PDB file of C-alpha atoms in Angstrom:
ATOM      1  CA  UNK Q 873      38.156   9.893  23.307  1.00 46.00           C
ATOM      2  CA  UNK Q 874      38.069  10.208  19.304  1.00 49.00           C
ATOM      3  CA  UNK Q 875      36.562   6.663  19.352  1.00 50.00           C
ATOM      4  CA  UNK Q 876      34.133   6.495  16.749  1.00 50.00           C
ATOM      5  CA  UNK Q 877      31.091   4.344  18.728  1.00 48.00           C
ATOM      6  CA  UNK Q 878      29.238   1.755  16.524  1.00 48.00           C
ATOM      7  CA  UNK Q 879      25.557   2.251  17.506  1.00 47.00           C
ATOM      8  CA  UNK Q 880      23.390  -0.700  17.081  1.00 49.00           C
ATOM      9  CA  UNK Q 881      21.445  -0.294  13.660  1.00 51.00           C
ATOM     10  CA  UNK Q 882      17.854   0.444  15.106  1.00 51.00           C
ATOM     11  CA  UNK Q 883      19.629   3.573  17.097  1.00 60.00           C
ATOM     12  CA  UNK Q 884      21.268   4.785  13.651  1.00 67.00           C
ATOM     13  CA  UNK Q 885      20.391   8.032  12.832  1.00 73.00           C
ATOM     14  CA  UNK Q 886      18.451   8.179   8.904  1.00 88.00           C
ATOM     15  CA  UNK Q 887      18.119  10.481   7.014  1.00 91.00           C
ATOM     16  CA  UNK Q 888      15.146  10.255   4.457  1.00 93.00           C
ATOM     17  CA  UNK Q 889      17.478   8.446   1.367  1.00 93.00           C
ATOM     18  CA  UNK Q 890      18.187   6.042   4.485  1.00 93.00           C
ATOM     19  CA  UNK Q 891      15.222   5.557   5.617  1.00 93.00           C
ATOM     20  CA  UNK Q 892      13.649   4.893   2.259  1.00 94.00           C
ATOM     21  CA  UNK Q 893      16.272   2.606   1.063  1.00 94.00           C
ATOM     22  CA  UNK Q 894      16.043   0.740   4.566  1.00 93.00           C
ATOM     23  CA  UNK Q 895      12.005   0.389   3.845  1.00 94.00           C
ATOM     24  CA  UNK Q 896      12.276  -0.140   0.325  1.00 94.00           C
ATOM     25  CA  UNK Q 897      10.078   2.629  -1.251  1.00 95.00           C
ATOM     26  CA  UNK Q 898      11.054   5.693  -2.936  1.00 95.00           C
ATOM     27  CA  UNK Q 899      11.522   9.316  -0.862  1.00 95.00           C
ATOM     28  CA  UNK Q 900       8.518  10.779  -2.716  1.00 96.00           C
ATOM     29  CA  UNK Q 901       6.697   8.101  -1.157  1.00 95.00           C
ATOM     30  CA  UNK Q 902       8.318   9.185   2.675  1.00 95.00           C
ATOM     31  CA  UNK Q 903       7.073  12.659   1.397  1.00 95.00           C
ATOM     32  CA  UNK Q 904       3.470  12.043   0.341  1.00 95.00           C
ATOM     33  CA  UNK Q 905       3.254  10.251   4.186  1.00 94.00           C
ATOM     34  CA  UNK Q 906       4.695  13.069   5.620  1.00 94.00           C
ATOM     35  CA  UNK Q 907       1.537  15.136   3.639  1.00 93.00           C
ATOM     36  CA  UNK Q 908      -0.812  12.676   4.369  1.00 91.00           C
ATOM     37  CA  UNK Q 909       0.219  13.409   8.426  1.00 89.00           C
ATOM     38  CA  UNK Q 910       0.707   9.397   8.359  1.00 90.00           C
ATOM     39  CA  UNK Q 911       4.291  10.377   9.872  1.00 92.00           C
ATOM     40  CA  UNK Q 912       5.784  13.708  11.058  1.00 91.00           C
ATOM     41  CA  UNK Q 913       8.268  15.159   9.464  1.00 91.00           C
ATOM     42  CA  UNK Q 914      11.232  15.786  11.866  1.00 91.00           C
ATOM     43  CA  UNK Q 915      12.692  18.959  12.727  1.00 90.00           C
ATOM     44  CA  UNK Q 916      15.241  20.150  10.476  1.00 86.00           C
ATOM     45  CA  UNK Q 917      19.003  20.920  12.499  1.00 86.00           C
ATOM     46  CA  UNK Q 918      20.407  23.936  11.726  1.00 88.00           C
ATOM     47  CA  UNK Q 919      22.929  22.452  10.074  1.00 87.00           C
ATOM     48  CA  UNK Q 920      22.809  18.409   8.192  1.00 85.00           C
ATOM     49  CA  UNK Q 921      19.538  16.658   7.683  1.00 89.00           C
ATOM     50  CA  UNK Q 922      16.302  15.529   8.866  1.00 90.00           C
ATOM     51  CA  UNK Q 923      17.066  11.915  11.165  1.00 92.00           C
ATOM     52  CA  UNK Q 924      14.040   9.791  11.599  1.00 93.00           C
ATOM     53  CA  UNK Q 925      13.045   8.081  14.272  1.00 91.00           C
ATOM     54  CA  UNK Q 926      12.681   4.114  14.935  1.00 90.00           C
ATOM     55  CA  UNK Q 927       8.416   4.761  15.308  1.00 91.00           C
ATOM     56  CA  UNK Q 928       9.018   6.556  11.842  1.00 92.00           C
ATOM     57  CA  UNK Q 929      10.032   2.976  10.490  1.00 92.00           C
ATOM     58  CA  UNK Q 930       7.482   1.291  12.897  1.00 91.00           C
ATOM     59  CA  UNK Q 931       4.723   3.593  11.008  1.00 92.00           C
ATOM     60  CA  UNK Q 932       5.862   3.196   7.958  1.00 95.00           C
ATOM     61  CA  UNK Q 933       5.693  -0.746   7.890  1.00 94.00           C
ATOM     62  CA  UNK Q 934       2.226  -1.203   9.456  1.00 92.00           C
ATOM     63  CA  UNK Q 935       0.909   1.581   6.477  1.00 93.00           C
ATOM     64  CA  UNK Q 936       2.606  -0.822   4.333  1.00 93.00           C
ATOM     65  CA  UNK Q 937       1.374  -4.183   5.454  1.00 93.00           C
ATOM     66  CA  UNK Q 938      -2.313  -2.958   6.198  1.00 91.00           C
ATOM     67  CA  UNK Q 939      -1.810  -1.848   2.120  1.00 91.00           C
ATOM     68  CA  UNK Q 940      -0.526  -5.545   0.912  1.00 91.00           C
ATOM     69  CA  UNK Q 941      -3.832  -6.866   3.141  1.00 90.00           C
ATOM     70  CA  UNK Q 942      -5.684  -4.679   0.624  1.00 89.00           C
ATOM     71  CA  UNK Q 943      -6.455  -1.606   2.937  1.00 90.00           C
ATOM     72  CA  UNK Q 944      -6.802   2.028   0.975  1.00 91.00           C
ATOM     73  CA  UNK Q 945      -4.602   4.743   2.393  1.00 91.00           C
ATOM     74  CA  UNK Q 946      -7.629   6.539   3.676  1.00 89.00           C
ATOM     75  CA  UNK Q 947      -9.136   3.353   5.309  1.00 88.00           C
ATOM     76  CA  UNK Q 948      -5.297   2.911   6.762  1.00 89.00           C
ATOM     77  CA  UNK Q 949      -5.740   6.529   8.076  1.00 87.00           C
ATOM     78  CA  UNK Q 950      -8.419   5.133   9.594  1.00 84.00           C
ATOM     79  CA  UNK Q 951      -6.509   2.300  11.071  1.00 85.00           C
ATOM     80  CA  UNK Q 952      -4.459   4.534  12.745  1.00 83.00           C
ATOM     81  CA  UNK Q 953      -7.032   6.419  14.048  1.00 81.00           C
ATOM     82  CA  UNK Q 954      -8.458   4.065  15.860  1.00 77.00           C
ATOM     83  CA  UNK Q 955      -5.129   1.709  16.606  1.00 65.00           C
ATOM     84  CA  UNK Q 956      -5.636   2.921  20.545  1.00 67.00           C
ATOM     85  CA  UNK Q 957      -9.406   2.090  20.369  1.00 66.00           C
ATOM     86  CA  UNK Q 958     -11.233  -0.919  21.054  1.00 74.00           C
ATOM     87  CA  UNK Q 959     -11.044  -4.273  18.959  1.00 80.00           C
ATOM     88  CA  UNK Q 960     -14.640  -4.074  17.382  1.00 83.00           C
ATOM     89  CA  UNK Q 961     -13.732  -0.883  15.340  1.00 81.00           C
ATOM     90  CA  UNK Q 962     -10.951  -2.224  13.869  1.00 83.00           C
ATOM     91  CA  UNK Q 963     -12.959  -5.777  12.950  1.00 87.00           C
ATOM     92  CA  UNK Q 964     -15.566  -4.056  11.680  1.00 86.00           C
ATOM     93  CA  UNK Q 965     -13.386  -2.136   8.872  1.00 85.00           C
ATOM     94  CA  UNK Q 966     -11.601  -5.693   8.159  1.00 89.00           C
ATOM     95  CA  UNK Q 967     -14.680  -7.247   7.606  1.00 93.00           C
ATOM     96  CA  UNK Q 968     -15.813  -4.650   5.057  1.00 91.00           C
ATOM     97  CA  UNK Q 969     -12.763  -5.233   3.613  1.00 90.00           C
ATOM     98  CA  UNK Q 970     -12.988  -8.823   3.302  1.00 93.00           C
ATOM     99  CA  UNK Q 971     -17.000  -7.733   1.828  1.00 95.00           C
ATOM    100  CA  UNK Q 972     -15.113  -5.792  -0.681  1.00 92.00           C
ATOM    101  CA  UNK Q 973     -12.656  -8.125  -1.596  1.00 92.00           C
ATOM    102  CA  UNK Q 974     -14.947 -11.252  -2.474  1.00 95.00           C
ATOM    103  CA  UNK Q 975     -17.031  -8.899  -4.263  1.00 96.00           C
ATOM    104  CA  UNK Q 976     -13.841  -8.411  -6.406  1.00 94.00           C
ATOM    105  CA  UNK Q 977     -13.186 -11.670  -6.668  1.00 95.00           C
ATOM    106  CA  UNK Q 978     -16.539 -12.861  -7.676  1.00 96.00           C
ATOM    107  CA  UNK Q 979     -16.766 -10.074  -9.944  1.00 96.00           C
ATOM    108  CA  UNK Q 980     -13.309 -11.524 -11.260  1.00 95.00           C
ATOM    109  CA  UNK Q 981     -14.643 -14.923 -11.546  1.00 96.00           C
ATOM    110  CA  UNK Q 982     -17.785 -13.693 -13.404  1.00 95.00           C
ATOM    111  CA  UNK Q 983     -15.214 -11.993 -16.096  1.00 93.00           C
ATOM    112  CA  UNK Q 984     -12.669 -15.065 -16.133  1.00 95.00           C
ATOM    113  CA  UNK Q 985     -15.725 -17.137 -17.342  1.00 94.00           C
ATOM    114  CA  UNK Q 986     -16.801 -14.457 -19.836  1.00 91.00           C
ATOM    115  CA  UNK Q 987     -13.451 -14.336 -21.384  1.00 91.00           C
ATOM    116  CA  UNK Q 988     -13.363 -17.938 -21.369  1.00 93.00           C
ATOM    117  CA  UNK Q 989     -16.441 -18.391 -23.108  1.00 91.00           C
ATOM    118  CA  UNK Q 990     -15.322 -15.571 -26.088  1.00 89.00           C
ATOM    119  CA  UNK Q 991     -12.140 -17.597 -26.726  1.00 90.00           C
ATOM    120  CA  UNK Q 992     -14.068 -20.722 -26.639  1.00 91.00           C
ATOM    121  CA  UNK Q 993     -15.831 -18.736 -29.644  1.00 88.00           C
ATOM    122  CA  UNK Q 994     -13.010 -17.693 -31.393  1.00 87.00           C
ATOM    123  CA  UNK Q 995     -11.117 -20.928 -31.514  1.00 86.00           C
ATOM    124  CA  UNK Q 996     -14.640 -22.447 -32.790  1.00 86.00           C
ATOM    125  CA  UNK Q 997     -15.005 -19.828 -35.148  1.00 83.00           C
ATOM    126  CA  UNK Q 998     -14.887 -20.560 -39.113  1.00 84.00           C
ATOM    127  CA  UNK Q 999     -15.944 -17.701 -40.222  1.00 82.00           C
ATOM    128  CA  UNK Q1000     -12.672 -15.429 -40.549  1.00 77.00           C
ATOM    129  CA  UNK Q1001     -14.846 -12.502 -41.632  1.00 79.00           C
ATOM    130  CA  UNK Q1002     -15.975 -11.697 -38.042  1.00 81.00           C
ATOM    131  CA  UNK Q1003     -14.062 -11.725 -33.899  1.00 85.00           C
ATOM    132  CA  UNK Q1004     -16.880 -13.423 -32.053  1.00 82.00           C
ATOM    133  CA  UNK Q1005     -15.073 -11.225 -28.976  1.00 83.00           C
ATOM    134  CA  UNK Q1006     -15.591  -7.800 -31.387  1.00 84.00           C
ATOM    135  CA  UNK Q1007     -18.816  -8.890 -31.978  1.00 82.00           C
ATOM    136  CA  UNK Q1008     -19.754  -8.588 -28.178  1.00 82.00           C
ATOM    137  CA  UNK Q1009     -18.620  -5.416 -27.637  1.00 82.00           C
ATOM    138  CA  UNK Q1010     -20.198  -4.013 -30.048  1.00 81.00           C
ATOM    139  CA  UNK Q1011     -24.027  -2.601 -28.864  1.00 77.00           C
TER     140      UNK Q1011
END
């Protein structure tokens, strides 16, 4: 009866260092969630510490993932918001997102080439008195 019972690691309670560590991100990040309202906070015991929840973790990775596919926390809000509606909503913020991105990366491209072209001027440049990439900036 003093048997010490192994629960299965997605039953285990966690506190927020747990939980954290488990995720890989810092508690202040757990936190600024919990401020956000991405996640709720648990209740606090009387005695011991806050234990969260396996849809804590669930939360936690989508915010995550839908931030490595590029998404701001406000358009993951979003996400969220509508993760019970219907399909269209949710395309139509990933395809402004995709908008966004190749606008990035085009923008990208257009300063890769810049760059490019400046060095291109510096290596050709014999005149030591003078940064053809200084020069540019310059109005």
């Amino acid at each position: 009866t003093g048997k010490n019972t192994i629960m299965p690691k997605s039953r285990m309670p966690r506190t927020i260092s747990k939980l954290a560590n488990e995720l890989g991100i810092h508690v202040e990040t757990v936190r600024f969630y919990e401020r956000k309202g991405l996640i709720v906070q648990p209740e606090k015991p009387t005695q011991g510490y806050r234990h969260y929840p396996d849809e804590t973790i669930a939360k936690i990775r989508f915010i995550k993932r839908a931030q490595e596919l590029g998404f701001t926390l406000d358009e993951v809000i979003s996400l969220l918001s509508i993760e019970e509606r219907p399909c269209t909503q949710v395309q139509a913020l990933a395809e402004h997102k995709l908008l966004t991105i190749q606008d990035k990366m085009n923008d990208l491209k257009r300063l890769e080439k810049a760059l490019a072209t400046l060095l291109n001027q510096c290596a050709d440049n014999d005149d030591k008195s003078h940064c053809p990439i200084i020069d540019s900036l310059q109005p």
